[in-house]
Short mmCIF file of C-alpha atoms in Angstrom, two decimals:
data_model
loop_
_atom_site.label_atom_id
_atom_site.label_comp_id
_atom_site.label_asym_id
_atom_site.label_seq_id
_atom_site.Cartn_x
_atom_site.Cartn_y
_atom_site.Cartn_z
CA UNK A 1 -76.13 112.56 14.25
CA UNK A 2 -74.25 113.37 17.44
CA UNK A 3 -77.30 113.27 19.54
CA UNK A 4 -78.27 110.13 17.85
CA UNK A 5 -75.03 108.73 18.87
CA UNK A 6 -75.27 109.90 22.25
CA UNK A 7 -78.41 108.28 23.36
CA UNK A 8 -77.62 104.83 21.75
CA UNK A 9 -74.73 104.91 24.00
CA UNK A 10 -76.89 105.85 26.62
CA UNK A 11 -79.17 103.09 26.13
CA UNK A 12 -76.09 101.04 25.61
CA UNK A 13 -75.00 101.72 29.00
CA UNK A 14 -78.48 101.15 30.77
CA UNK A 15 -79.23 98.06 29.38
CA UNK A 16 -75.90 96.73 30.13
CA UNK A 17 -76.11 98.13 33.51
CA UNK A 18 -79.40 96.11 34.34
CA UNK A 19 -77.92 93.19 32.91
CA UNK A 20 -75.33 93.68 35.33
CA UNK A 21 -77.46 93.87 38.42
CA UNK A 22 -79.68 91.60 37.33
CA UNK A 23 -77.06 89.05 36.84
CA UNK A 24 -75.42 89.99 40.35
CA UNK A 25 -79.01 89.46 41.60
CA UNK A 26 -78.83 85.68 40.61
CA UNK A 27 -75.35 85.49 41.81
CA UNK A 28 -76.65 86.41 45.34
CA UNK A 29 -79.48 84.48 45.71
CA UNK A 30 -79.43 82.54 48.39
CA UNK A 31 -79.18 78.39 48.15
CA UNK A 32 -82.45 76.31 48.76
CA UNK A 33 -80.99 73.75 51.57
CA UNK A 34 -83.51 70.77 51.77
CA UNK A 35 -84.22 67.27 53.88
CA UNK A 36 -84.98 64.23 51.87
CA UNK A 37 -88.14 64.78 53.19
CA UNK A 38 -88.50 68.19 52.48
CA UNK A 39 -87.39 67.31 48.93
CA UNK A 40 -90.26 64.78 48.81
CA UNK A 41 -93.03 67.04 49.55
CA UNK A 42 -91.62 69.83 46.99
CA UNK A 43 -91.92 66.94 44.57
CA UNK A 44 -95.31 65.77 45.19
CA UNK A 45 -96.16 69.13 45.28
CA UNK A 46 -94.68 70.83 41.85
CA UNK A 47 -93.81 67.78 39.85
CA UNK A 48 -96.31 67.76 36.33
CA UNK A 49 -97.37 64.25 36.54
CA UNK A 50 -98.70 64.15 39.41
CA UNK A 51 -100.97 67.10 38.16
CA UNK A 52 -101.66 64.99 35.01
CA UNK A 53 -102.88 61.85 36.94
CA UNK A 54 -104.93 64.39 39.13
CA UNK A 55 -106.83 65.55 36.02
CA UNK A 56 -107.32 61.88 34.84
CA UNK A 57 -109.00 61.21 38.20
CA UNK A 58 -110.61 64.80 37.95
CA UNK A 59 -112.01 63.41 34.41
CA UNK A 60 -113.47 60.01 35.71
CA UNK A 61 -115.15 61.53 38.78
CA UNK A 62 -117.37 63.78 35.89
CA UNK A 63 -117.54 60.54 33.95
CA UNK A 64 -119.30 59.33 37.41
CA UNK A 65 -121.83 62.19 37.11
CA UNK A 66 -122.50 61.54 33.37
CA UNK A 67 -123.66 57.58 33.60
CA UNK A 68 -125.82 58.38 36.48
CA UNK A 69 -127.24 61.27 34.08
CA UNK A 70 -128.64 58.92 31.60
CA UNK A 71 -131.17 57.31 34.71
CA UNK A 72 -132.86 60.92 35.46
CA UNK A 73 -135.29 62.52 33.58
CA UNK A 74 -134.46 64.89 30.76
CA UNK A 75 -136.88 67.69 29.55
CA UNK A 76 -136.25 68.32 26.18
CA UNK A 77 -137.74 71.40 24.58
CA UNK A 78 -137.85 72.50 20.64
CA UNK A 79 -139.48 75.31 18.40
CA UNK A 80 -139.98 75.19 15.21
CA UNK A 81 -141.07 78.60 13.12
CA UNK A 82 -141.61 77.77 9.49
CA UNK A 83 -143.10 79.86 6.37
CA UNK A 84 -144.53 77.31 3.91
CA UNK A 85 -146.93 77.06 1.21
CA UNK A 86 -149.43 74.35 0.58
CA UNK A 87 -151.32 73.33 -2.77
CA UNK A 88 -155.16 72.33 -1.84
CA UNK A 89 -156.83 69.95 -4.25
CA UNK A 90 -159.42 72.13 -5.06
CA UNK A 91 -157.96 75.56 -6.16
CA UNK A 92 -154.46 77.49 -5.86
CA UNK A 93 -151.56 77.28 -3.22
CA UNK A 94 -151.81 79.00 -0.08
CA UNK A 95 -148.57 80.45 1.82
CA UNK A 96 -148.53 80.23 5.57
CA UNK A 97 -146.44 80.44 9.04
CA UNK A 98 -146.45 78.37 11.26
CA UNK A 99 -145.27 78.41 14.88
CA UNK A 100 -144.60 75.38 16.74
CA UNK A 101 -143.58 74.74 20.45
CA UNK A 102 -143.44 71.07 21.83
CA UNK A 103 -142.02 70.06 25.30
CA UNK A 104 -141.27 66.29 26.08
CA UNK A 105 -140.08 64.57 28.98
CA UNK A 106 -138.44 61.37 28.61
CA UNK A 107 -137.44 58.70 31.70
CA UNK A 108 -135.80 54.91 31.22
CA UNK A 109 -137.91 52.78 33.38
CA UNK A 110 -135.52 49.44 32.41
CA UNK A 111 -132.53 48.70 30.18
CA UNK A 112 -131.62 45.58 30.87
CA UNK A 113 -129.42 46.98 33.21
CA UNK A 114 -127.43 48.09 30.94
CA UNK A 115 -127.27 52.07 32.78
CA UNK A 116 -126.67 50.45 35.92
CA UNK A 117 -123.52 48.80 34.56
CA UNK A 118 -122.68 52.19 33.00
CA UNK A 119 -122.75 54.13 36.26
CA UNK A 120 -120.69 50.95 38.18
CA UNK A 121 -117.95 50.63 35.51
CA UNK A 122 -117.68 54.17 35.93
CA UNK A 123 -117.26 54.28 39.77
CA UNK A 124 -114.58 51.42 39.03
CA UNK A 125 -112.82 53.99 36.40
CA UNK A 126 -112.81 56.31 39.13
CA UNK A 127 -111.49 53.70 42.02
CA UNK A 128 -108.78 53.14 38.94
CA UNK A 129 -107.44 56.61 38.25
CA UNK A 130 -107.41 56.68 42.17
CA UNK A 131 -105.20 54.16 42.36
CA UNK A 132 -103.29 55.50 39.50
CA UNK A 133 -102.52 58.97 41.23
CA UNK A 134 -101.51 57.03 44.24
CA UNK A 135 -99.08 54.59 42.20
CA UNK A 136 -97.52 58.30 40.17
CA UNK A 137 -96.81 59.97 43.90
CA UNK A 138 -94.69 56.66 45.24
CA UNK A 139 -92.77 56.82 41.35
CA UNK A 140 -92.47 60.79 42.05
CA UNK A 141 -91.10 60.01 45.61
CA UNK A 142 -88.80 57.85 44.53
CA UNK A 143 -87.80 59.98 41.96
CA UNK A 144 -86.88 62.99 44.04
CA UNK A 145 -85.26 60.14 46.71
CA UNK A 146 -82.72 59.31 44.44
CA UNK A 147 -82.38 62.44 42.69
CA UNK A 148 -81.42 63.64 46.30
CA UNK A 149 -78.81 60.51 46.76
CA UNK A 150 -77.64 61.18 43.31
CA UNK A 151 -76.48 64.30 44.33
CA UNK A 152 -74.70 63.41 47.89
CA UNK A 153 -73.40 60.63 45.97
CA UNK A 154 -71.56 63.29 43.63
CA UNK A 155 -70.85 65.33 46.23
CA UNK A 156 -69.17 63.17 47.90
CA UNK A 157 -67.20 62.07 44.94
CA UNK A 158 -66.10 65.58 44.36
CA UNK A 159 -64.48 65.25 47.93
CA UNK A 160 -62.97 62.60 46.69
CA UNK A 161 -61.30 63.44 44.19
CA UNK A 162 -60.78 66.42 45.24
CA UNK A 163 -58.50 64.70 48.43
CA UNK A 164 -56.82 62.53 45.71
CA UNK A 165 -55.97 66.02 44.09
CA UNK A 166 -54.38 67.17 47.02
CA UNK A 167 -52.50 64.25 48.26
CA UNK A 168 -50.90 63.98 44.88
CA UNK A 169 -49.75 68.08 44.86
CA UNK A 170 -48.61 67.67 47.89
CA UNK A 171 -46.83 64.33 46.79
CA UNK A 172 -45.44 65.96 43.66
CA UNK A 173 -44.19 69.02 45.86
CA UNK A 174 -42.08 66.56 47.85
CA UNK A 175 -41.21 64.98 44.95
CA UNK A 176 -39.92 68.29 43.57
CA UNK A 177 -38.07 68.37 46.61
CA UNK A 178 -35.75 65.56 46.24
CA UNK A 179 -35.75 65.85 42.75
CA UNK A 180 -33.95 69.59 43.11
CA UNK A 181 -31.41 68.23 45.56
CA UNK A 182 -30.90 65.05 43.36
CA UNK A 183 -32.08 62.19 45.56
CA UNK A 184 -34.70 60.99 43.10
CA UNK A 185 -35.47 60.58 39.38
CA UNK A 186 -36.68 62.70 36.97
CA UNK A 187 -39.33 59.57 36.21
CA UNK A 188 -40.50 60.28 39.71
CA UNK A 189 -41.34 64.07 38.76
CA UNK A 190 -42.28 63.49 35.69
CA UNK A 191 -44.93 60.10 36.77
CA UNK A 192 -46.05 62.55 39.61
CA UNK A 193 -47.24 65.18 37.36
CA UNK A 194 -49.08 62.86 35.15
CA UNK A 195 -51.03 61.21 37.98
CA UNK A 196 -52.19 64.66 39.30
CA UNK A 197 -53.04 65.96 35.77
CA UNK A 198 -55.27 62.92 35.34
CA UNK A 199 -56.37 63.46 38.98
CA UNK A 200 -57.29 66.99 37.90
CA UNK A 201 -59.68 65.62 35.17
CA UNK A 202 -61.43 63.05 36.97
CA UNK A 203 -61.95 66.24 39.33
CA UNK A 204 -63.38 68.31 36.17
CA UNK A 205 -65.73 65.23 35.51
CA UNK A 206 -66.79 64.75 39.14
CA UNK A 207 -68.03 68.75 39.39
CA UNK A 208 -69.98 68.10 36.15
CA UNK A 209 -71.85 64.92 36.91
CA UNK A 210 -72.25 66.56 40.66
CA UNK A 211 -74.11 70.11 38.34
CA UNK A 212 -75.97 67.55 36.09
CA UNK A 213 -77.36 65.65 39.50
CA UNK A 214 -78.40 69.12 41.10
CA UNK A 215 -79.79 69.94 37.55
CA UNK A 216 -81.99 66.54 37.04
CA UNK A 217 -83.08 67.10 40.88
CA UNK A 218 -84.40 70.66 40.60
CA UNK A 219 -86.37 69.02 37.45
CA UNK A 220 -88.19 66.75 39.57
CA UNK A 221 -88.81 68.42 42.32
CA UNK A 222 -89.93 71.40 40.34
CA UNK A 223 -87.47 74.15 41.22
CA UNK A 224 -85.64 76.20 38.25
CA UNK A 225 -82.60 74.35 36.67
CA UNK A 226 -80.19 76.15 37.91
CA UNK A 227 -81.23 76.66 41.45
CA UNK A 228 -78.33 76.06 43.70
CA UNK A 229 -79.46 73.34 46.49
CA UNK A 230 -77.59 72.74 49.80
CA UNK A 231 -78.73 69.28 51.03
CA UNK A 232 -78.61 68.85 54.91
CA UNK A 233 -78.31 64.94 55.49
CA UNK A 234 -75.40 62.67 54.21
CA UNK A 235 -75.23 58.83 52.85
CA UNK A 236 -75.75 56.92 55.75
CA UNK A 237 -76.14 52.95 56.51
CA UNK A 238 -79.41 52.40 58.57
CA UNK A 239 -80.52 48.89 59.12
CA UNK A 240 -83.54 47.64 57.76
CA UNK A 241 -86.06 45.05 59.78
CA UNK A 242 -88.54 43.09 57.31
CA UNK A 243 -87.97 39.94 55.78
CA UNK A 244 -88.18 39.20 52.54
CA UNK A 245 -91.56 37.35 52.76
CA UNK A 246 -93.08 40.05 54.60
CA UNK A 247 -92.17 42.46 52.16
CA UNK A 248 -94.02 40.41 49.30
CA UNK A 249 -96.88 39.73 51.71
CA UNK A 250 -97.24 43.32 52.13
CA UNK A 251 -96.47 44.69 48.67
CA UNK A 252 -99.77 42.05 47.17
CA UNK A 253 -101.95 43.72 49.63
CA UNK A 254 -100.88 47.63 49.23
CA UNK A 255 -99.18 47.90 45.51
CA UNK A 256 -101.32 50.25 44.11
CA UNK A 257 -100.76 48.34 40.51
CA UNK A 258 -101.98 45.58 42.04
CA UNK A 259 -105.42 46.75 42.91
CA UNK A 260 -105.55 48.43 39.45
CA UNK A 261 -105.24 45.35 38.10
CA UNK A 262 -107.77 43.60 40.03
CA UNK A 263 -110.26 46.91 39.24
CA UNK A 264 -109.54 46.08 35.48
CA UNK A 265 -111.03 42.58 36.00
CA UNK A 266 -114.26 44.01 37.62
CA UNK A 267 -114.45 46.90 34.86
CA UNK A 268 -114.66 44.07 32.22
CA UNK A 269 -117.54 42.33 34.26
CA UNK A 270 -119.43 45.42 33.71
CA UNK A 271 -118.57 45.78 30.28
CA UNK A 272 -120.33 41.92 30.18
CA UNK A 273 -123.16 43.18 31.70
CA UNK A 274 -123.52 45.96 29.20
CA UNK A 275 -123.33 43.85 26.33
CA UNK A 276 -126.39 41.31 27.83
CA UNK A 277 -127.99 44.12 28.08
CA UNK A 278 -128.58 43.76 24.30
CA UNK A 279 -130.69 41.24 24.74
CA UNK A 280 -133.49 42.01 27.28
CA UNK A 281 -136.29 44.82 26.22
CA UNK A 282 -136.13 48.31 27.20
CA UNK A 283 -138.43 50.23 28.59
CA UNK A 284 -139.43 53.99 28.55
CA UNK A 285 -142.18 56.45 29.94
CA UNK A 286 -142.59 59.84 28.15
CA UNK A 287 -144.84 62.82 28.66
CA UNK A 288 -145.12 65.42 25.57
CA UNK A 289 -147.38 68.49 24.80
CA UNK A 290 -147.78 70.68 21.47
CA UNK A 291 -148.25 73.91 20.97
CA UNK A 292 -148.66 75.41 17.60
CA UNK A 293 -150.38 78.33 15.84
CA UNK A 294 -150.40 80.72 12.31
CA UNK A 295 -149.22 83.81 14.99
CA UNK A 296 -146.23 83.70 16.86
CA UNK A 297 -145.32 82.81 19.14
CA UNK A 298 -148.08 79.57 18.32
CA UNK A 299 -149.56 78.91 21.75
CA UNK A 300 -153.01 78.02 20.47
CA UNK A 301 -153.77 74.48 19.33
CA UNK A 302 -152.24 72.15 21.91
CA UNK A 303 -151.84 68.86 22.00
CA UNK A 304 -150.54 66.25 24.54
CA UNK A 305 -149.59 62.73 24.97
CA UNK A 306 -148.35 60.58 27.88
CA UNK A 307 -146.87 56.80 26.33
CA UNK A 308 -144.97 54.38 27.96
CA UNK A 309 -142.67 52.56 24.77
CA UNK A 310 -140.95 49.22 25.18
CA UNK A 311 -138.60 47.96 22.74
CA UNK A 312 -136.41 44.88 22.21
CA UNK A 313 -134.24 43.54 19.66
CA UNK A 314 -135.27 40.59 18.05
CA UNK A 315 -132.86 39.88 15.37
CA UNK A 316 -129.60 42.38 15.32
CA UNK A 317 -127.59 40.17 13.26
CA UNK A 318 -125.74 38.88 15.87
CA UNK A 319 -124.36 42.57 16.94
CA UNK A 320 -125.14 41.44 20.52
CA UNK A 321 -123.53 38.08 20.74
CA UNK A 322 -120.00 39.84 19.09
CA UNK A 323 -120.23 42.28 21.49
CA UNK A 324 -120.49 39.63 24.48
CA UNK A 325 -117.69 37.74 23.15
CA UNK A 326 -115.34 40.63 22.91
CA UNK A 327 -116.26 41.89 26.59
CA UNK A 328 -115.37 38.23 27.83
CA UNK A 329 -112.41 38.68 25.86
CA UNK A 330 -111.17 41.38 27.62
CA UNK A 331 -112.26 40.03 30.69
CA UNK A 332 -109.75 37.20 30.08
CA UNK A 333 -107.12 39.24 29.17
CA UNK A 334 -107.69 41.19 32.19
CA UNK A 335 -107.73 38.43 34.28
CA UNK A 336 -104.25 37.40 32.48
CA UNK A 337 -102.84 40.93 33.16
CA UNK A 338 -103.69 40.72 37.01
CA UNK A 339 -101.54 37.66 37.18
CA UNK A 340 -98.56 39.17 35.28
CA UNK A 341 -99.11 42.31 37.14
CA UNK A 342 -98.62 39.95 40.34
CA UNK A 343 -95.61 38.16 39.54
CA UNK A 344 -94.19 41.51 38.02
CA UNK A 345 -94.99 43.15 41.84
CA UNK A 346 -93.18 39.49 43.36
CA UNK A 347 -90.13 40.47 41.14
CA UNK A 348 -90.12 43.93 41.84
CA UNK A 349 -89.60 43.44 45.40
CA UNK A 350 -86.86 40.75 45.57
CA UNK A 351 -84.79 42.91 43.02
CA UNK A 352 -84.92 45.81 45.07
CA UNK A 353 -84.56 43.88 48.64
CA UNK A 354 -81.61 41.70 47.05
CA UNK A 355 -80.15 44.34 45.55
CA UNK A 356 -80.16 46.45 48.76
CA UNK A 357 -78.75 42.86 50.85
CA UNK A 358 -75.68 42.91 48.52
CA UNK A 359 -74.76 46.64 49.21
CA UNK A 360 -75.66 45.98 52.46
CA UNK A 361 -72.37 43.70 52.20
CA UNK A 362 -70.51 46.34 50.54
CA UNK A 363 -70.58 48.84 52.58
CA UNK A 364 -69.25 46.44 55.56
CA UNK A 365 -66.27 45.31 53.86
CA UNK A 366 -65.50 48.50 52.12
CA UNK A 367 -65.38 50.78 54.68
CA UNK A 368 -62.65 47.93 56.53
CA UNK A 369 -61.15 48.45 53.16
CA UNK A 370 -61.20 52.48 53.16
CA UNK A 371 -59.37 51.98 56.51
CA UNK A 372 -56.83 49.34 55.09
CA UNK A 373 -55.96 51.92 52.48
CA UNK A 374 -55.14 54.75 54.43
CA UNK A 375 -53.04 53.12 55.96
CA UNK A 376 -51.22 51.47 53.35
CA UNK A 377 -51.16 55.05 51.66
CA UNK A 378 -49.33 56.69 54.99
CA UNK A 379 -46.62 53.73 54.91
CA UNK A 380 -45.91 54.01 51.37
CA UNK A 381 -45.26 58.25 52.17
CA UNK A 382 -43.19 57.52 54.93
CA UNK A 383 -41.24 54.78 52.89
CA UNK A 384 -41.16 57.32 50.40
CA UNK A 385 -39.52 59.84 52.08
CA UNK A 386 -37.01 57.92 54.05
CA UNK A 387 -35.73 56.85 50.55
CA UNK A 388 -36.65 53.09 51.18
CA UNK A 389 -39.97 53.39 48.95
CA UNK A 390 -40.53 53.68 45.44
CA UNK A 391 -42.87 56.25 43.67
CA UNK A 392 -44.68 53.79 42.03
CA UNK A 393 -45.82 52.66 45.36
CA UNK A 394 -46.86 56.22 46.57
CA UNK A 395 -49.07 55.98 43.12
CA UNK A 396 -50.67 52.73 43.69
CA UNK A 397 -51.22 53.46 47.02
CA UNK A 398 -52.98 56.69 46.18
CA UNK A 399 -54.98 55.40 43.72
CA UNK A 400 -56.00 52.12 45.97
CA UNK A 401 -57.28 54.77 48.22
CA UNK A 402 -59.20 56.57 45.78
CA UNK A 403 -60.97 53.30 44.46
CA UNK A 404 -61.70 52.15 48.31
CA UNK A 405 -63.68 55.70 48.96
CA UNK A 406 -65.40 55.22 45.66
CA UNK A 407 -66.76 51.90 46.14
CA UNK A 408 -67.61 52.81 50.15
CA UNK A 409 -69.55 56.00 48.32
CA UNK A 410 -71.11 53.65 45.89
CA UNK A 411 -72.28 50.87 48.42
CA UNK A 412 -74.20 53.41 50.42
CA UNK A 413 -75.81 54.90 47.62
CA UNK A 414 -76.66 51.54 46.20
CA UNK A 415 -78.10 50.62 49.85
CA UNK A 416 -80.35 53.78 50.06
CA UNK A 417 -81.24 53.62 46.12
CA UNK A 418 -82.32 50.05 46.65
CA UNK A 419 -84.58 51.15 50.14
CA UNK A 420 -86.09 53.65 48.28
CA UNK A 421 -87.20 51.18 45.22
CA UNK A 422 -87.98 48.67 47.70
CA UNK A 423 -90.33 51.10 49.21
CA UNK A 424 -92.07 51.30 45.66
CA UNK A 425 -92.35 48.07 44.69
CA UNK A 426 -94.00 47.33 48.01
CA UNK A 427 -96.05 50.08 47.56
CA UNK A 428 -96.05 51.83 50.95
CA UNK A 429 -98.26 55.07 51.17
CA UNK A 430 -97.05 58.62 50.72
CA UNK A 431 -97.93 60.58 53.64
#
């Protein structure tokens, strides 16, 4: 029992002792620091959709290979070994083998074209799922661009609030100051330590959102959760040059959704061709030879037979004419779709460039206002401390300040958000 003892605690301490290092490991592992664009390419590289829109292509390309398959040749070979037993008219049954080989080959000579429309509305799938893989790497672009300004966005709140943290201990330690000496009220203490307590919270809140923005980024750009990223760039204002006509101009000629839709409308004139199709003859040329025999493996007896077959539907009950009308069907729907796919584009891209005019705005009158603030915030200490000043104006100062940083911090994120969506909807390339 005592050596039992003795080695669970032995295996006690090893296994916590591994845990130990192994947990140290993490602890030391160095941060990933990243560019936007570096951030991009991690993306486009590790991010699962863009692997599942590869296989879709991947799939249509063999689709390619299968239409054209049904224009070639195919060589079809079969045996048949059977034991059987026959009843002759003229006396008792007779039991048997029999061992047959017979080889055909088969080629379509004309179908109404119905395999060539096969093989082109597969190409078209293809030029589709193309498209598609283009249209998922600009959505995964943007998605790691503003998971990356969703995180200097938070960082930069944390700063924030952090600052407002600060300049309210310090505050509260002058505050203290005159309060011991009895120059000010004990409302002035007791306000102070309110505001910081609920400055400490908002600080709390900002570290969490900043962890949940590292945590959505590492998810999209394919890293573990809880990799610790150091981004090297900051929220910046950089003009931008287009117009808002040349944006749309450009965004109908290069949105990948755009030339999906018009590749839908082409697909469904195929799909009308393959339903005419059931109305014109077909025609086939076929070569076969026998071989069969009472010994295996029944080479003996052979036969052969070269035929060329035509066929056509004379009466199908109208299958043919329901399936026309349903292919023009969905031509017209897909016709429909392009339109709305259009005007959706046209939407898409005065959203994003109006939305990136107005924080454009913004950011010009709130960093004047970030100034303003400051200012106002230094005059209300001074006032303050010279006795002249209230402590509700040191407050509303402070928390003036506070809102001015936030909604600078929010106008550049909105401007660079709105870039990087306008760059979607337009549908510029991914390099």
């Amino acid at each position: 029992m005592a050596r039992n003892g003795c080695w669970k605690k032995r295996l006690s301490t090893v296994m916590v002792g591994g845990f130990l290092i192994l947990n140290a490991a993490v602890a030391m592992a160095d941060p990933v620091e990243l560019s936007l664009d570096d951030s991009v390419a991690l993306a486009l590289k590790n991010n699962p959709s863009i692997s599942v829109s590869d296989a879709d292509k991947e799939k249509a390309a063999w689709a390619v290979d299968t239409a054209k398959a049904g224009r070639k040749p195919v060589l079809n070979w079969t045996n048949t070994d059977a034991h059987l037993k026959s009843n002759p008219a003229a006396g008792s049954s007779v039991i048997k083998d029999n061992y047959d080989n017979s080889v055909t080959l088969s080629l379509p000579l004309y179908t109404g074209n119905k395999l060539e429309g096969t093989i082109d509305q597969a190409k078209l799938s293809l030029k589709y799922y193309d498209l598609a893989l283009s249209a998922t790497k600009q959505q995964v672009k943007l998605d790691a661009t503003t998971g990356y300004f969703d995180i200097l966005q938070a960082r930069n709140m944390v700063r924030v609030d952090q600052e407002s943290v600060d300049a309210l201990a310090e505050h509260l330690r002058n505050v203290q100051a005159q309060y011991d000496v009895g120059t000010v009220a004990k409302s002035d203490l007791l306000r102070s330590e309110v505001e910081l307590a609920n400055a400490q919270q908002t600080l709390i809140k900002a570290n969490n959102t900043y962890d949940l923005a590292v945590s959505g980024f590492n998810k999209v750009v394919g890293l573990p959760l809880d990799t610790v990223v150091t981004l090297n760039d900051e929220l910046q204002y950089q003009k931008y040059d287009l117009t808002l006509t040349e944006c749309i101009q450009y965004a109908l000629v290069h949105r990948p959704e755009v030339a999906e839709a018009d590749t839908n409308i082409d697909i469904a004139k195929k799909g009308i061709t393959i339903a005419n199709a059931g109305r014109l003859p077909t025609v086939t040329a076929s070569a076969a030879s026998d071989w069969n025999d009472e010994d295996f493996p029944g080479a003996e007896n052979n036969n052969w037979q070269v035929a060329l077959k035509a066929s056509w539907n004379v009466f199908d009950s109208n299958l043919t004419k329901s399936q026309i009308r349903q292919a023009e069907a969905a031509q017209n729907k897909a016709v429909a779709q392009a339109r709305d796919t259009r005007d959706s584009v046209q939407l898409d891209v005065r959203d994003a460039y109006l939305s990136m005019q107005e924080a454009e705005k913004r950011i010009a009158t709130s960093k004047v206002t970030v100034a303003k603030a400051q200012e106002d915030y230094k005059i209300a200490q001074v006032r303050y401390s010279a006795g002249v000043g209230t402590n509700v104006d040191v407050m509303d100062a402070q928390v003036a300040l506070t809102t001015a940083k936030t909604n600078y911090i929010q106008a550049l994120y909105d401007y660079n958000t709105s870039k990087a969506k306008l760059d979607k909807a337009m549908g510029v390339s991914v390099q």
